[in-house]
Amino acid sequence: MPQLPAPAYPAEARARLEADAKEVIARYPDSRSALLPLLHLVQSEEGYVSRTGMAFCAELLDLTTAEVTAVATFYSMYRRRPSGDYQVGVCTNTLCAVMGGDAIFDQLKQHLGVGNNETTEDGKVTLEHIECNAACDFAPVVMVNWEFFDNQTPESATQLVDDLIAGRTVEPTRGAPLCSYKETARILAGFPDQRPGAVEATGGAGPASLVGLRLAKGEELHPKVVAPRGEAARAEAPQDRPQPGAEHLSSHDAPQQTSASDPEHPAGPAAEEGE
């Protein structure tokens, strides 16, 4: 059904947002390029990108509401409905999942009594699964308002959300101190974080992430990251017993014989069923 036009912001809020928006727009040679930070700005006002916020962006950038809506619905960082003070994202992509991310997500759903992209009744926590937090070295990873909480377990993640709900101070594993979701949105809009020590706080990548950088710099790495499968077992096993794993070599144990190099086991067409 057709919707009524979005309500306008109250006069005080609009005046404040217009002043901030003009500062953002002035940073770009083409005003429409300011759309992404402006969406963060209106998100910092209400905690999500409302129809009012999208109409505001469209008006200031001389865009249609359809153009603004297309962008706001494309990026998952923009919320389309009210969310909690703390956006808790659990990585459920491959590595985090097998390291425990799925178990963490299931535990938090049960503990908080909410599903994916749902908010607790007190408005404190919104839970969501995230495809990748880009922090595989520290899997499984949970993010709160885009700050990292690394190497989590179902127990530690449960304690984390309990602390958030209770208003206790929690410290990210690395990066800036935690702030509310609205405050995070304003920072993402391009306004400085005024909290003491927040800008100086940082966190580095894990050792595995830095291997490529070290190689590029010409640093000498350990000659063997992973021992060939069965090598340790062969060194320790009595010589009169079969050597575990010797017949199940992994790809880094190449070269191995292939059908092209082994005349006794040539490749050929698959036999018909029954042959």
Coordinates of C-alpha atoms in Angstrom, one line a residue:
M1 CA 0.0 0.0 0.0
P2 CA 1.2 3.6 -0.7
Q3 CA 2.8 5.2 2.4
L4 CA 2.2 8.7 3.6
P5 CA 5.2 11.1 3.2
A6 CA 7.8 10.7 5.9
P7 CA 7.4 13.0 8.9
A8 CA 9.9 15.8 9.2
Y9 CA 12.5 16.1 11.9
P10 CA 11.6 18.4 14.8
A11 CA 12.9 21.9 14.2
E12 CA 15.7 21.7 16.7
A13 CA 17.0 18.3 15.3
R14 CA 16.7 19.5 11.7
A15 CA 18.7 22.7 12.4
R16 CA 21.4 20.7 14.1
L17 CA 21.5 18.0 11.4
E18 CA 21.6 20.6 8.6
A19 CA 24.6 22.3 10.1
D20 CA 26.5 18.9 10.4
A21 CA 25.3 17.9 6.9
K22 CA 26.6 21.1 5.3
E23 CA 30.0 20.4 6.8
V24 CA 30.0 16.9 5.4
I25 CA 28.8 17.9 1.9
A26 CA 31.5 20.6 1.7
R27 CA 34.2 17.9 1.8
Y28 CA 33.1 16.5 -1.7
P29 CA 33.3 18.2 -5.1
D30 CA 30.1 16.4 -6.1
S31 CA 27.4 16.7 -3.4
R32 CA 25.9 13.3 -4.1
S33 CA 29.2 11.7 -3.0
A34 CA 28.3 12.7 0.5
L35 CA 25.4 10.3 0.7
L36 CA 27.2 7.5 2.6
P37 CA 28.4 9.7 5.5
L38 CA 25.0 11.5 5.6
L39 CA 23.3 8.2 6.1
H40 CA 25.6 7.6 9.0
L41 CA 24.7 11.0 10.3
V42 CA 21.0 10.4 10.3
Q43 CA 21.6 7.0 11.8
S44 CA 23.4 8.7 14.7
E45 CA 20.2 10.7 15.3
E46 CA 17.7 7.8 15.6
G47 CA 19.8 4.7 15.8
Y48 CA 18.7 3.6 12.4
V49 CA 18.1 5.1 8.9
S50 CA 14.4 6.0 9.0
R51 CA 12.2 7.2 6.2
T52 CA 12.6 10.7 7.7
G53 CA 16.3 10.4 7.5
M54 CA 16.3 9.2 3.9
A55 CA 14.0 12.1 2.9
F56 CA 16.3 14.5 4.7
C57 CA 19.4 13.1 2.7
A58 CA 17.4 13.2 -0.6
E59 CA 16.4 16.9 0.0
L60 CA 19.9 18.1 0.8
L61 CA 21.6 16.2 -2.0
D62 CA 19.0 16.9 -4.6
L63 CA 18.4 13.1 -5.1
T64 CA 15.1 11.2 -5.2
T65 CA 14.1 9.1 -2.2
A66 CA 14.3 6.1 -4.5
E67 CA 18.0 6.8 -5.1
V68 CA 18.7 7.2 -1.4
T69 CA 16.7 4.1 -0.5
A70 CA 18.6 2.0 -3.0
V71 CA 21.9 2.9 -1.2
A72 CA 20.5 2.6 2.3
T73 CA 19.1 -0.9 1.6
F74 CA 22.3 -2.1 -0.2
Y75 CA 24.7 -1.7 2.7
S76 CA 24.2 -3.8 5.8
M77 CA 25.9 -1.2 8.0
Y78 CA 22.7 0.9 7.7
R79 CA 19.9 -0.3 10.0
R80 CA 16.4 -0.1 8.6
R81 CA 14.6 -0.4 11.9
P82 CA 15.3 0.7 15.5
S83 CA 18.2 -1.2 17.1
G84 CA 19.9 -1.5 20.4
D85 CA 22.5 0.6 22.1
Y86 CA 25.0 -2.2 21.3
Q87 CA 25.0 -4.0 18.0
V88 CA 26.5 -7.4 18.8
G89 CA 27.7 -9.1 15.6
V90 CA 28.9 -12.8 15.7
C91 CA 31.0 -13.9 12.7
T92 CA 29.5 -17.1 11.3
N93 CA 31.7 -17.3 8.2
T94 CA 33.7 -20.5 7.6
L95 CA 36.7 -20.1 9.9
C96 CA 34.9 -18.5 12.8
A97 CA 32.1 -21.0 12.4
V98 CA 34.3 -24.0 12.7
M99 CA 36.2 -22.4 15.6
G100 CA 33.0 -21.9 17.5
G101 CA 31.1 -19.0 16.0
D102 CA 28.0 -21.0 15.3
A103 CA 27.9 -22.2 18.9
I104 CA 28.4 -18.6 20.2
F105 CA 25.5 -17.3 18.0
D106 CA 23.2 -20.1 19.1
Q107 CA 24.1 -19.5 22.7
L108 CA 23.5 -15.8 22.5
K109 CA 20.1 -16.3 20.8
Q110 CA 19.0 -18.6 23.5
H111 CA 20.5 -16.4 26.3
L112 CA 19.0 -13.1 25.1
G113 CA 15.8 -14.6 23.8
V114 CA 16.1 -12.9 20.4
G115 CA 16.7 -14.0 16.8
N116 CA 19.0 -12.6 14.1
N117 CA 18.6 -8.8 13.7
E118 CA 16.3 -8.7 16.8
T119 CA 16.7 -6.4 19.8
T120 CA 16.3 -7.3 23.5
E121 CA 13.2 -5.9 25.2
D122 CA 15.2 -3.4 27.2
G123 CA 16.6 -1.9 23.9
K124 CA 20.2 -2.6 25.0
V125 CA 21.4 -5.3 22.6
T126 CA 20.7 -6.1 18.9
L127 CA 22.1 -9.5 17.8
E128 CA 23.1 -10.3 14.3
H129 CA 25.3 -12.9 12.5
I130 CA 28.0 -11.4 10.3
E131 CA 29.5 -13.1 7.3
C132 CA 33.0 -11.9 8.0
N133 CA 34.7 -9.7 10.6
A134 CA 38.0 -9.7 8.6
A135 CA 39.8 -10.9 11.7
C136 CA 40.4 -14.6 11.0
D137 CA 43.6 -14.7 13.0
F138 CA 41.5 -14.2 16.2
A139 CA 38.6 -16.6 15.4
P140 CA 36.0 -16.8 16.7
V141 CA 35.3 -13.1 16.7
V142 CA 32.5 -11.0 18.1
M143 CA 32.1 -7.3 17.3
V144 CA 30.2 -4.7 19.4
N145 CA 29.5 -1.5 17.5
W146 CA 32.3 -2.5 15.2
E147 CA 34.9 -2.9 17.9
F148 CA 36.7 -6.3 18.2
F149 CA 36.3 -8.9 20.9
D150 CA 38.6 -11.7 19.8
N151 CA 39.0 -15.4 20.6
Q152 CA 35.5 -15.7 22.1
T153 CA 33.8 -18.7 23.6
P154 CA 30.0 -19.1 24.3
E155 CA 30.8 -18.4 27.9
S156 CA 32.8 -15.3 27.4
A157 CA 30.3 -13.9 24.8
T158 CA 27.5 -14.5 27.3
Q159 CA 29.4 -12.6 29.9
L160 CA 30.0 -9.8 27.4
V161 CA 26.3 -9.2 26.6
D162 CA 25.5 -9.5 30.3
D163 CA 28.0 -6.8 31.1
L164 CA 26.6 -4.6 28.3
I165 CA 23.0 -4.9 29.6
A166 CA 24.1 -4.3 33.2
G167 CA 26.0 -1.1 32.1
R168 CA 29.4 -2.4 33.2
T169 CA 32.5 -1.2 31.4
V170 CA 33.8 -3.6 28.8
E171 CA 37.1 -3.2 27.0
P172 CA 37.5 -4.3 23.3
T173 CA 40.4 -6.7 22.7
R174 CA 42.0 -4.0 20.5
G175 CA 41.0 -0.6 19.1
A176 CA 39.1 2.3 20.5
P177 CA 37.1 2.2 23.8
L178 CA 33.5 1.1 23.3
C179 CA 30.8 3.7 22.8
S180 CA 27.1 3.6 21.9
Y181 CA 25.8 2.7 18.5
K182 CA 24.6 6.3 17.8
E183 CA 28.0 7.6 18.8
T184 CA 29.7 5.1 16.5
A185 CA 27.5 6.2 13.6
R186 CA 28.5 9.9 14.2
I187 CA 32.2 8.9 14.1
L188 CA 31.6 7.0 10.8
A189 CA 29.9 10.1 9.4
G190 CA 33.3 11.7 9.6
F191 CA 33.2 13.6 12.9
P192 CA 36.2 13.3 15.3
D193 CA 36.0 11.1 18.3
Q194 CA 36.4 13.5 21.2
R195 CA 36.9 11.0 23.9
P196 CA 40.3 11.1 25.6
G197 CA 42.7 8.5 24.3
A198 CA 40.2 7.1 21.8
V199 CA 42.1 8.1 18.7
E200 CA 45.4 6.8 20.1
A201 CA 44.0 3.4 20.9
T202 CA 44.6 0.9 18.2
G203 CA 45.3 -2.8 17.6
G204 CA 47.5 -4.7 15.2
A205 CA 46.9 -7.7 13.0
G206 CA 47.7 -11.2 14.1
P207 CA 50.9 -13.0 13.1
A208 CA 49.4 -15.0 10.3
S209 CA 48.1 -11.8 8.7
L210 CA 51.5 -10.3 8.7
V211 CA 53.3 -13.1 6.9
G212 CA 52.8 -11.6 3.5
L213 CA 54.0 -8.2 4.6
R214 CA 57.1 -9.7 6.1
L215 CA 57.8 -11.6 2.9
A216 CA 57.4 -8.3 0.9
K217 CA 59.9 -6.6 3.2
G218 CA 62.4 -9.4 2.5
E219 CA 62.4 -10.8 6.0
E220 CA 63.4 -14.4 6.4
L221 CA 60.6 -16.6 7.7
H222 CA 60.8 -20.0 9.4
P223 CA 61.6 -22.4 6.6
K224 CA 58.6 -24.7 7.3
V225 CA 55.3 -23.4 8.7
V226 CA 53.7 -26.9 8.8
A227 CA 55.7 -30.1 8.9
P228 CA 54.8 -32.6 6.1
R229 CA 52.1 -34.9 7.4
G230 CA 53.6 -38.0 9.1
E231 CA 57.1 -36.5 9.4
A232 CA 57.0 -36.1 13.2
A233 CA 55.4 -39.5 13.5
R234 CA 58.1 -41.1 11.3
A235 CA 60.8 -39.6 13.5
E236 CA 59.3 -41.0 16.7
A237 CA 57.7 -44.3 15.6
P238 CA 59.7 -47.6 15.8
Q239 CA 61.0 -48.5 12.4
D240 CA 59.4 -52.0 12.5
R241 CA 55.9 -50.5 12.6
P242 CA 53.9 -48.9 9.8
Q243 CA 54.4 -45.1 9.8
P244 CA 51.1 -43.4 10.5
G245 CA 50.0 -40.9 7.9
A246 CA 52.7 -41.9 5.4
E247 CA 50.2 -42.9 2.8
H248 CA 48.0 -39.8 3.2
L249 CA 50.2 -37.0 2.1
S250 CA 48.9 -33.4 1.9
S251 CA 49.4 -31.0 -0.9
H252 CA 52.5 -29.4 0.5
D253 CA 54.3 -32.8 0.3
A254 CA 54.5 -32.5 -3.5
P255 CA 55.9 -33.6 -5.9
Q256 CA 53.8 -36.8 -5.9
Q257 CA 53.2 -39.2 -8.7
T258 CA 50.3 -38.4 -10.9
S259 CA 48.6 -40.4 -13.7
A260 CA 50.7 -38.5 -16.2
S261 CA 54.0 -39.5 -14.5
D262 CA 53.1 -43.0 -13.3
P263 CA 52.7 -45.5 -16.3
E264 CA 51.5 -48.2 -13.9
H265 CA 48.4 -46.2 -13.0
P266 CA 47.4 -44.4 -16.2
A267 CA 44.3 -42.1 -16.2
G268 CA 41.5 -43.3 -18.4
P269 CA 37.8 -43.1 -19.0
A270 CA 35.7 -44.2 -16.0
A271 CA 34.4 -47.7 -16.3
E272 CA 30.8 -48.2 -17.1
E273 CA 28.6 -49.4 -14.2
G274 CA 29.1 -53.1 -13.6
E275 CA 32.5 -53.4 -15.3

